[in-house]
PDB file of N, CA and C in Angstrom:
ATOM      1  N   MET A 265      37.619 -18.739 -16.206  1.00  0.00           N
ATOM      2  CA  MET A 265      37.708 -20.126 -17.172  1.00  0.00           C
ATOM      3  C   MET A 265      35.949 -19.863 -17.654  1.00  0.00           C
ATOM      4  N   ILE A 266      35.804 -20.318 -18.409  1.00  0.00           N
ATOM      5  CA  ILE A 266      34.560 -20.708 -18.928  1.00  0.00           C
ATOM      6  C   ILE A 266      33.996 -21.828 -19.025  1.00  0.00           C
ATOM      7  N   TYR A 267      32.757 -22.054 -18.235  1.00  0.00           N
ATOM      8  CA  TYR A 267      32.223 -23.475 -17.925  1.00  0.00           C
ATOM      9  C   TYR A 267      30.859 -23.361 -18.439  1.00  0.00           C
ATOM     10  N   LEU A 268      30.424 -24.599 -19.106  1.00  0.00           N
ATOM     11  CA  LEU A 268      29.078 -24.855 -19.644  1.00  0.00           C
ATOM     12  C   LEU A 268      28.438 -25.856 -18.816  1.00  0.00           C
ATOM     13  N   ILE A 269      27.630 -25.316 -17.852  1.00  0.00           N
ATOM     14  CA  ILE A 269      26.792 -26.425 -17.119  1.00  0.00           C
ATOM     15  C   ILE A 269      25.374 -26.752 -17.575  1.00  0.00           C
ATOM     16  N   ALA A 270      25.347 -28.044 -17.991  1.00  0.00           N
ATOM     17  CA  ALA A 270      24.060 -28.441 -18.165  1.00  0.00           C
ATOM     18  C   ALA A 270      23.575 -29.589 -17.437  1.00  0.00           C
ATOM     19  N   TYR A 271      22.136 -29.583 -17.219  1.00  0.00           N
ATOM     20  CA  TYR A 271      21.354 -30.244 -16.266  1.00  0.00           C
ATOM     21  C   TYR A 271      20.117 -31.048 -16.762  1.00  0.00           C
ATOM     22  N   ASP A 272      19.786 -32.033 -16.052  1.00  0.00           N
ATOM     23  CA  ASP A 272      18.521 -32.519 -16.268  1.00  0.00           C
ATOM     24  C   ASP A 272      18.199 -33.092 -15.040  1.00  0.00           C
ATOM     25  N   ILE A 273      17.112 -32.338 -14.311  1.00  0.00           N
ATOM     26  CA  ILE A 273      16.784 -32.644 -13.102  1.00  0.00           C
ATOM     27  C   ILE A 273      15.030 -32.898 -12.869  1.00  0.00           C
ATOM     28  N   SER A 274      14.608 -34.010 -12.432  1.00  0.00           N
ATOM     29  CA  SER A 274      13.287 -34.450 -12.690  1.00  0.00           C
ATOM     30  C   SER A 274      12.273 -33.465 -11.823  1.00  0.00           C
ATOM     31  N   GLU A 275      12.685 -32.986 -10.691  1.00  0.00           N
ATOM     32  CA  GLU A 275      11.559 -32.613  -9.782  1.00  0.00           C
ATOM     33  C   GLU A 275      11.875 -30.883 -10.154  1.00  0.00           C
ATOM     34  N   ASN A 276      10.692 -30.383 -10.199  1.00  0.00           N
ATOM     35  CA  ASN A 276      10.305 -29.509 -10.439  1.00  0.00           C
ATOM     36  C   ASN A 276      11.052 -28.295  -9.769  1.00  0.00           C
ATOM     37  N   HIS A 277      10.795 -28.412  -8.460  1.00  0.00           N
ATOM     38  CA  HIS A 277      11.494 -27.457  -7.127  1.00  0.00           C
ATOM     39  C   HIS A 277      12.890 -27.586  -7.321  1.00  0.00           C
ATOM     40  N   ILE A 278      13.330 -28.598  -7.261  1.00  0.00           N
ATOM     41  CA  ILE A 278      14.999 -28.627  -7.256  1.00  0.00           C
ATOM     42  C   ILE A 278      15.377 -28.004  -8.394  1.00  0.00           C
ATOM     43  N   ARG A 279      14.852 -28.393  -9.636  1.00  0.00           N
ATOM     44  CA  ARG A 279      15.121 -27.660 -11.236  1.00  0.00           C
ATOM     45  C   ARG A 279      15.302 -26.018 -10.901  1.00  0.00           C
ATOM     46  N   ASN A 280      14.207 -25.762 -10.110  1.00  0.00           N
ATOM     47  CA  ASN A 280      13.962 -24.269 -10.184  1.00  0.00           C
ATOM     48  C   ASN A 280      15.000 -23.488  -9.223  1.00  0.00           C
ATOM     49  N   LYS A 281      15.311 -24.359  -8.035  1.00  0.00           N
ATOM     50  CA  LYS A 281      16.435 -23.742  -7.199  1.00  0.00           C
ATOM     51  C   LYS A 281      17.772 -24.163  -8.048  1.00  0.00           C
ATOM     52  N   VAL A 282      18.189 -24.836  -8.373  1.00  0.00           N
ATOM     53  CA  VAL A 282      19.486 -24.993  -9.264  1.00  0.00           C
ATOM     54  C   VAL A 282      19.498 -24.149 -10.065  1.00  0.00           C
ATOM     55  N   SER A 283      18.542 -24.004 -11.206  1.00  0.00           N
ATOM     56  CA  SER A 283      18.742 -22.575 -12.049  1.00  0.00           C
ATOM     57  C   SER A 283      18.578 -21.253 -11.292  1.00  0.00           C
ATOM     58  N   GLU A 284      17.628 -21.271 -10.329  1.00  0.00           N
ATOM     59  CA  GLU A 284      18.218 -19.639  -9.880  1.00  0.00           C
ATOM     60  C   GLU A 284      19.528 -19.268  -9.534  1.00  0.00           C
ATOM     61  N   TYR A 285      19.939 -20.715  -8.769  1.00  0.00           N
ATOM     62  CA  TYR A 285      21.389 -20.674  -7.955  1.00  0.00           C
ATOM     63  C   TYR A 285      22.471 -20.231  -9.476  1.00  0.00           C
ATOM     64  N   LEU A 286      22.289 -21.125 -10.316  1.00  0.00           N
ATOM     65  CA  LEU A 286      23.268 -20.855 -11.536  1.00  0.00           C
ATOM     66  C   LEU A 286      22.975 -19.460 -12.188  1.00  0.00           C
ATOM     67  N   ALA A 287      21.785 -18.735 -11.895  1.00  0.00           N
ATOM     68  CA  ALA A 287      21.765 -17.295 -12.555  1.00  0.00           C
ATOM     69  C   ALA A 287      22.448 -16.615 -11.906  1.00  0.00           C
ATOM     70  N   GLY A 288      22.903 -16.711 -10.544  1.00  0.00           N
ATOM     71  CA  GLY A 288      23.589 -15.978  -9.952  1.00  0.00           C
ATOM     72  C   GLY A 288      24.979 -16.102 -10.251  1.00  0.00           C
ATOM     73  N   TRP A 289      25.487 -17.019 -10.979  1.00  0.00           N
ATOM     74  CA  TRP A 289      26.829 -17.414 -11.494  1.00  0.00           C
ATOM     75  C   TRP A 289      26.966 -16.945 -12.889  1.00  0.00           C
ATOM     76  N   GLY A 290      26.020 -17.337 -13.527  1.00  0.00           N
ATOM     77  CA  GLY A 290      26.224 -17.164 -14.982  1.00  0.00           C
ATOM     78  C   GLY A 290      25.332 -16.686 -16.167  1.00  0.00           C
ATOM     79  N   ARG A 291      25.178 -16.728 -17.042  1.00  0.00           N
ATOM     80  CA  ARG A 291      24.029 -16.691 -18.158  1.00  0.00           C
ATOM     81  C   ARG A 291      23.665 -17.971 -18.518  1.00  0.00           C
ATOM     82  N   ARG A 292      22.154 -17.903 -18.563  1.00  0.00           N
ATOM     83  CA  ARG A 292      21.422 -18.946 -19.353  1.00  0.00           C
ATOM     84  C   ARG A 292      21.594 -18.953 -20.606  1.00  0.00           C
ATOM     85  N   VAL A 293      21.685 -19.677 -21.321  1.00  0.00           N
ATOM     86  CA  VAL A 293      22.008 -19.535 -23.199  1.00  0.00           C
ATOM     87  C   VAL A 293      20.870 -20.975 -23.127  1.00  0.00           C
ATOM     88  N   GLN A 294      20.349 -21.726 -22.683  1.00  0.00           N
ATOM     89  CA  GLN A 294      19.331 -22.522 -22.991  1.00  0.00           C
ATOM     90  C   GLN A 294      18.478 -22.987 -21.492  1.00  0.00           C
ATOM     91  N   LYS A 295      17.354 -23.609 -21.868  1.00  0.00           N
ATOM     92  CA  LYS A 295      16.770 -23.768 -20.636  1.00  0.00           C
ATOM     93  C   LYS A 295      17.156 -24.362 -19.481  1.00  0.00           C
ATOM     94  N   SER A 296      18.183 -25.325 -19.492  1.00  0.00           N
ATOM     95  CA  SER A 296      19.067 -26.388 -18.834  1.00  0.00           C
ATOM     96  C   SER A 296      20.639 -26.009 -19.084  1.00  0.00           C
ATOM     97  N   LEU A 297      20.819 -24.919 -19.441  1.00  0.00           N
ATOM     98  CA  LEU A 297      22.466 -24.696 -19.875  1.00  0.00           C
ATOM     99  C   LEU A 297      22.971 -23.241 -19.455  1.00  0.00           C
ATOM    100  N   PHE A 298      23.676 -23.404 -18.636  1.00  0.00           N
ATOM    101  CA  PHE A 298      24.606 -22.101 -18.186  1.00  0.00           C
ATOM    102  C   PHE A 298      25.798 -22.018 -18.846  1.00  0.00           C
ATOM    103  N   GLU A 299      26.272 -20.830 -19.225  1.00  0.00           N
ATOM    104  CA  GLU A 299      27.521 -20.335 -19.533  1.00  0.00           C
ATOM    105  C   GLU A 299      28.056 -19.508 -18.163  1.00  0.00           C
ATOM    106  N   CYS A 300      29.188 -19.963 -17.635  1.00  0.00           N
ATOM    107  CA  CYS A 300      29.672 -19.575 -16.061  1.00  0.00           C
ATOM    108  C   CYS A 300      31.243 -18.961 -16.470  1.00  0.00           C
ATOM    109  N   ASP A 301      31.547 -18.171 -15.882  1.00  0.00           N
ATOM    110  CA  ASP A 301      32.901 -17.564 -15.821  1.00  0.00           C
ATOM    111  C   ASP A 301      33.380 -17.433 -14.614  1.00  0.00           C
ATOM    112  N   LEU A 302      34.042 -18.804 -14.392  1.00  0.00           N
ATOM    113  CA  LEU A 302      34.300 -19.358 -12.914  1.00  0.00           C
ATOM    114  C   LEU A 302      35.973 -19.088 -12.436  1.00  0.00           C
ATOM    115  N   GLU A 303      36.117 -19.000 -11.444  1.00  0.00           N
ATOM    116  CA  GLU A 303      37.655 -19.087 -10.782  1.00  0.00           C
ATOM    117  C   GLU A 303      37.436 -20.555 -10.375  1.00  0.00           C
ATOM    118  N   ARG A 304      38.315 -21.645 -10.402  1.00  0.00           N
ATOM    119  CA  ARG A 304      38.205 -23.043  -9.835  1.00  0.00           C
ATOM    120  C   ARG A 304      37.434 -23.023  -8.289  1.00  0.00           C
ATOM    121  N   ASP A 305      37.757 -22.029  -7.569  1.00  0.00           N
ATOM    122  CA  ASP A 305      37.264 -22.232  -6.150  1.00  0.00           C
ATOM    123  C   ASP A 305      35.760 -22.012  -6.377  1.00  0.00           C
ATOM    124  N   GLU A 306      35.184 -21.069  -6.875  1.00  0.00           N
ATOM    125  CA  GLU A 306      33.974 -20.919  -7.653  1.00  0.00           C
ATOM    126  C   GLU A 306      33.140 -21.973  -8.058  1.00  0.00           C
ATOM    127  N   LEU A 307      33.950 -22.817  -9.264  1.00  0.00           N
ATOM    128  CA  LEU A 307      33.620 -23.916  -9.509  1.00  0.00           C
ATOM    129  C   LEU A 307      33.295 -25.187  -8.489  1.00  0.00           C
ATOM    130  N   ASP A 308      34.288 -25.251  -7.743  1.00  0.00           N
ATOM    131  CA  ASP A 308      33.960 -26.288  -6.670  1.00  0.00           C
ATOM    132  C   ASP A 308      32.917 -25.944  -5.656  1.00  0.00           C
ATOM    133  N   GLN A 309      32.362 -24.747  -5.517  1.00  0.00           N
ATOM    134  CA  GLN A 309      31.360 -24.364  -4.975  1.00  0.00           C
ATOM    135  C   GLN A 309      29.904 -24.308  -5.829  1.00  0.00           C
ATOM    136  N   VAL A 310      29.958 -24.460  -6.877  1.00  0.00           N
ATOM    137  CA  VAL A 310      28.820 -24.719  -7.677  1.00  0.00           C
ATOM    138  C   VAL A 310      28.420 -26.103  -7.739  1.00  0.00           C
ATOM    139  N   VAL A 311      29.545 -26.867  -8.023  1.00  0.00           N
ATOM    140  CA  VAL A 311      29.158 -28.273  -8.029  1.00  0.00           C
ATOM    141  C   VAL A 311      28.901 -28.598  -6.653  1.00  0.00           C
ATOM    142  N   SER A 312      29.820 -28.453  -5.577  1.00  0.00           N
ATOM    143  CA  SER A 312      29.396 -29.030  -4.508  1.00  0.00           C
ATOM    144  C   SER A 312      27.704 -28.566  -3.980  1.00  0.00           C
ATOM    145  N   TYR A 313      27.252 -27.283  -4.725  1.00  0.00           N
ATOM    146  CA  TYR A 313      25.720 -27.384  -4.137  1.00  0.00           C
ATOM    147  C   TYR A 313      24.787 -28.060  -5.140  1.00  0.00           C
ATOM    148  N   ILE A 314      25.274 -28.280  -6.481  1.00  0.00           N
ATOM    149  CA  ILE A 314      24.420 -29.043  -7.195  1.00  0.00           C
ATOM    150  C   ILE A 314      24.553 -30.432  -6.826  1.00  0.00           C
ATOM    151  N   ARG A 315      25.615 -31.208  -6.568  1.00  0.00           N
ATOM    152  CA  ARG A 315      26.002 -32.481  -5.660  1.00  0.00           C
ATOM    153  C   ARG A 315      24.622 -32.644  -4.708  1.00  0.00           C
ATOM    154  N   GLU A 316      24.718 -31.616  -3.785  1.00  0.00           N
ATOM    155  CA  GLU A 316      23.622 -31.730  -2.799  1.00  0.00           C
ATOM    156  C   GLU A 316      22.459 -31.677  -3.199  1.00  0.00           C
ATOM    157  N   MET A 317      21.936 -30.972  -4.161  1.00  0.00           N
ATOM    158  CA  MET A 317      20.557 -30.770  -4.571  1.00  0.00           C
ATOM    159  C   MET A 317      19.931 -31.933  -5.173  1.00  0.00           C
ATOM    160  N   ILE A 318      20.985 -32.519  -6.116  1.00  0.00           N
ATOM    161  CA  ILE A 318      20.359 -33.441  -7.149  1.00  0.00           C
ATOM    162  C   ILE A 318      20.167 -35.102  -6.847  1.00  0.00           C
ATOM    163  N   ASP A 319      19.163 -35.829  -7.056  1.00  0.00           N
ATOM    164  CA  ASP A 319      19.323 -37.226  -6.894  1.00  0.00           C
ATOM    165  C   ASP A 319      20.076 -37.857  -8.063  1.00  0.00           C
ATOM    166  N   PRO A 320      21.219 -38.272  -7.386  1.00  0.00           N
ATOM    167  CA  PRO A 320      22.210 -38.813  -8.689  1.00  0.00           C
ATOM    168  C   PRO A 320      21.447 -40.425  -9.189  1.00  0.00           C
ATOM    169  N   SER A 321      20.441 -40.857  -8.689  1.00  0.00           N
ATOM    170  CA  SER A 321      19.961 -41.888  -9.558  1.00  0.00           C
ATOM    171  C   SER A 321      18.825 -41.507 -10.126  1.00  0.00           C
ATOM    172  N   GLU A 322      18.476 -40.119 -10.278  1.00  0.00           N
ATOM    173  CA  GLU A 322      17.477 -39.567 -11.188  1.00  0.00           C
ATOM    174  C   GLU A 322      17.930 -38.577 -12.331  1.00  0.00           C
ATOM    175  N   ASP A 323      19.005 -38.046 -11.769  1.00  0.00           N
ATOM    176  CA  ASP A 323      18.945 -36.538 -12.407  1.00  0.00           C
ATOM    177  C   ASP A 323      20.312 -36.568 -12.625  1.00  0.00           C
ATOM    178  N   ARG A 324      21.036 -35.549 -13.710  1.00  0.00           N
ATOM    179  CA  ARG A 324      22.325 -35.381 -14.315  1.00  0.00           C
ATOM    180  C   ARG A 324      22.707 -34.097 -14.371  1.00  0.00           C
ATOM    181  N   CYS A 325      24.181 -33.942 -14.105  1.00  0.00           N
ATOM    182  CA  CYS A 325      24.675 -32.739 -14.397  1.00  0.00           C
ATOM    183  C   CYS A 325      25.906 -33.161 -14.869  1.00  0.00           C
ATOM    184  N   SER A 326      26.161 -32.264 -15.928  1.00  0.00           N
ATOM    185  CA  SER A 326      27.656 -32.053 -16.953  1.00  0.00           C
ATOM    186  C   SER A 326      28.239 -30.936 -16.976  1.00  0.00           C
ATOM    187  N   VAL A 327      29.206 -30.831 -16.797  1.00  0.00           N
ATOM    188  CA  VAL A 327      30.045 -29.492 -16.599  1.00  0.00           C
ATOM    189  C   VAL A 327      31.273 -29.605 -17.788  1.00  0.00           C
ATOM    190  N   TYR A 328      31.337 -28.281 -18.549  1.00  0.00           N
ATOM    191  CA  TYR A 328      32.242 -28.573 -19.865  1.00  0.00           C
ATOM    192  C   TYR A 328      33.424 -27.303 -19.855  1.00  0.00           C
ATOM    193  N   LYS A 329      34.479 -27.676 -19.559  1.00  0.00           N
ATOM    194  CA  LYS A 329      35.477 -26.373 -19.475  1.00  0.00           C
ATOM    195  C   LYS A 329      35.809 -26.060 -20.863  1.00  0.00           C
ATOM    196  N   ILE A 330      35.680 -24.710 -21.090  1.00  0.00           N
ATOM    197  CA  ILE A 330      35.463 -24.014 -22.678  1.00  0.00           C
ATOM    198  C   ILE A 330      37.182 -23.013 -22.227  1.00  0.00           C
ATOM    199  N   CYS A 331      37.843 -23.656 -23.104  1.00  0.00           N
ATOM    200  CA  CYS A 331      39.138 -23.094 -23.136  1.00  0.00           C
ATOM    201  C   CYS A 331      38.822 -21.056 -23.891  1.00  0.00           C
ATOM    202  N   ALA A 332      39.263 -20.248 -23.833  1.00  0.00           N
ATOM    203  CA  ALA A 332      39.496 -19.025 -24.344  1.00  0.00           C
ATOM    204  C   ALA A 332      39.516 -19.195 -25.680  1.00  0.00           C
ATOM    205  N   GLU A 333      40.317 -19.790 -26.207  1.00  0.00           N
ATOM    206  CA  GLU A 333      40.409 -19.853 -27.637  1.00  0.00           C
ATOM    207  C   GLU A 333      39.018 -20.561 -28.312  1.00  0.00           C
ATOM    208  N   CYS A 334      38.770 -21.783 -27.562  1.00  0.00           N
ATOM    209  CA  CYS A 334      37.491 -22.098 -28.225  1.00  0.00           C
ATOM    210  C   CYS A 334      36.470 -21.352 -28.310  1.00  0.00           C
ATOM    211  N   MET A 335      36.434 -20.689 -27.157  1.00  0.00           N
ATOM    212  CA  MET A 335      35.138 -19.417 -26.812  1.00  0.00           C
ATOM    213  C   MET A 335      35.076 -18.791 -28.184  1.00  0.00           C
ATOM    214  N   SER A 336      36.514 -17.976 -28.525  1.00  0.00           N
ATOM    215  CA  SER A 336      36.548 -17.295 -29.558  1.00  0.00           C
ATOM    216  C   SER A 336      35.813 -17.584 -30.856  1.00  0.00           C
ATOM    217  N   TYR A 337      35.504 -19.106 -31.079  1.00  0.00           N
ATOM    218  CA  TYR A 337      34.849 -19.823 -32.299  1.00  0.00           C
ATOM    219  C   TYR A 337      33.300 -20.167 -32.018  1.00  0.00           C
ATOM    220  N   LYS A 338      33.022 -19.654 -30.960  1.00  0.00           N
ATOM    221  CA  LYS A 338      31.447 -19.827 -30.482  1.00  0.00           C
ATOM    222  C   LYS A 338      30.551 -19.027 -31.574  1.00  0.00           C
ATOM    223  N   THR A 339      29.611 -19.609 -31.986  1.00  0.00           N
ATOM    224  CA  THR A 339      28.927 -19.010 -32.901  1.00  0.00           C
ATOM    225  C   THR A 339      27.263 -19.163 -32.628  1.00  0.00           C
ATOM    226  N   VAL A 340      26.416 -17.973 -32.593  1.00  0.00           N
ATOM    227  CA  VAL A 340      25.233 -18.303 -32.082  1.00  0.00           C
ATOM    228  C   VAL A 340      24.335 -17.780 -33.296  1.00  0.00           C
ATOM    229  N   PHE A 341      23.190 -18.896 -33.519  1.00  0.00           N
ATOM    230  CA  PHE A 341      22.330 -18.535 -34.382  1.00  0.00           C
ATOM    231  C   PHE A 341      21.337 -18.231 -33.869  1.00  0.00           C
ATOM    232  N   GLY A 342      20.247 -17.240 -34.454  1.00  0.00           N
ATOM    233  CA  GLY A 342      18.817 -16.834 -34.037  1.00  0.00           C
ATOM    234  C   GLY A 342      18.889 -16.311 -32.695  1.00  0.00           C
ATOM    235  N   ARG A 343      17.810 -15.962 -31.990  1.00  0.00           N
ATOM    236  CA  ARG A 343      17.616 -14.758 -31.056  1.00  0.00           C
ATOM    237  C   ARG A 343      18.716 -15.441 -29.651  1.00  0.00           C
ATOM    238  N   GLU A 344      18.716 -14.242 -28.974  1.00  0.00           N
ATOM    239  CA  GLU A 344      19.072 -14.848 -27.671  1.00  0.00           C
ATOM    240  C   GLU A 344      18.012 -15.429 -26.882  1.00  0.00           C
ATOM    241  N   PHE A 345      18.359 -16.320 -25.678  1.00  0.00           N
ATOM    242  CA  PHE A 345      17.324 -16.919 -25.008  1.00  0.00           C
ATOM    243  C   PHE A 345      16.754 -15.817 -23.881  1.00  0.00           C
ATOM    244  N   GLU A 346      15.866 -16.057 -24.266  1.00  0.00           N
ATOM    245  CA  GLU A 346      14.718 -14.930 -22.974  1.00  0.00           C
ATOM    246  C   GLU A 346      14.006 -15.847 -22.111  1.00  0.00           C
ATOM    247  N   PRO A 347      14.042 -16.436 -20.999  1.00  0.00           N
ATOM    248  CA  PRO A 347      13.508 -17.266 -19.776  1.00  0.00           C
ATOM    249  C   PRO A 347      12.358 -16.574 -19.817  1.00  0.00           C
ATOM    250  N   ASN A 348      11.322 -17.278 -19.637  1.00  0.00           N
ATOM    251  CA  ASN A 348      10.111 -16.701 -19.007  1.00  0.00           C
ATOM    252  C   ASN A 348       9.919 -16.940 -17.725  1.00  0.00           C
ATOM    253  N   LEU A 349       9.861 -15.433 -17.469  1.00  0.00           N
ATOM    254  CA  LEU A 349      10.081 -15.246 -15.690  1.00  0.00           C
ATOM    255  C   LEU A 349       8.836 -14.932 -14.881  1.00  0.00           C
ATOM    256  N   GLY A 350       7.865 -14.686 -15.893  1.00  0.00           N
ATOM    257  CA  GLY A 350       6.287 -14.430 -15.323  1.00  0.00           C
ATOM    258  C   GLY A 350       6.138 -13.076 -15.291  1.00  0.00           C
ATOM    259  N   LYS A 351       5.710 -12.473 -14.530  1.00  0.00           N
ATOM    260  CA  LYS A 351       4.973 -10.880 -14.662  1.00  0.00           C
ATOM    261  C   LYS A 351       6.333 -10.335 -14.103  1.00  0.00           C
ATOM    262  N   THR A 352       6.612  -9.073 -15.031  1.00  0.00           N
ATOM    263  CA  THR A 352       7.667  -8.395 -14.937  1.00  0.00           C
ATOM    264  C   THR A 352       7.034  -6.956 -13.971  1.00  0.00           C
ATOM    265  N   ILE A 353       7.657  -6.740 -13.023  1.00  0.00           N
ATOM    266  CA  ILE A 353       7.499  -5.384 -12.609  1.00  0.00           C
ATOM    267  C   ILE A 353       8.421  -4.318 -12.303  1.00  0.00           C
ATOM    268  N   VAL A 354       8.266  -3.087 -13.012  1.00  0.00           N
ATOM    269  CA  VAL A 354       9.260  -2.178 -12.999  1.00  0.00           C
ATOM    270  C   VAL A 354       8.961  -1.098 -12.003  1.00  0.00           C
ATOM    271  N   VAL A 355      10.303  -0.898 -10.822  1.00  0.00           N
ATOM    272  CA  VAL A 355      10.126  -0.141 -10.206  1.00  0.00           C
ATOM    273  C   VAL A 355      10.823   1.397 -10.375  1.00  0.00           C
TER     274      VAL A 355
END
């Protein structure tokens, strides 16, 4: 199942950790939005990690379940999101 995971995290170092973690589970589509294809147990693991990382009095995370039919209606305009990862080293 596809899930959109969006977050607003105030602390840079926490936001960076969550971002790096989510990059291992899905594809970044905006700066604070990931599209992840997860099984239910994987979703539980991701949500558990984010709950441990954020401060619920300051931060927010939303998870949206997107059905396959709804994904077929997805339309993207413009260029793909390309995060600024800093220096690239080719080996």
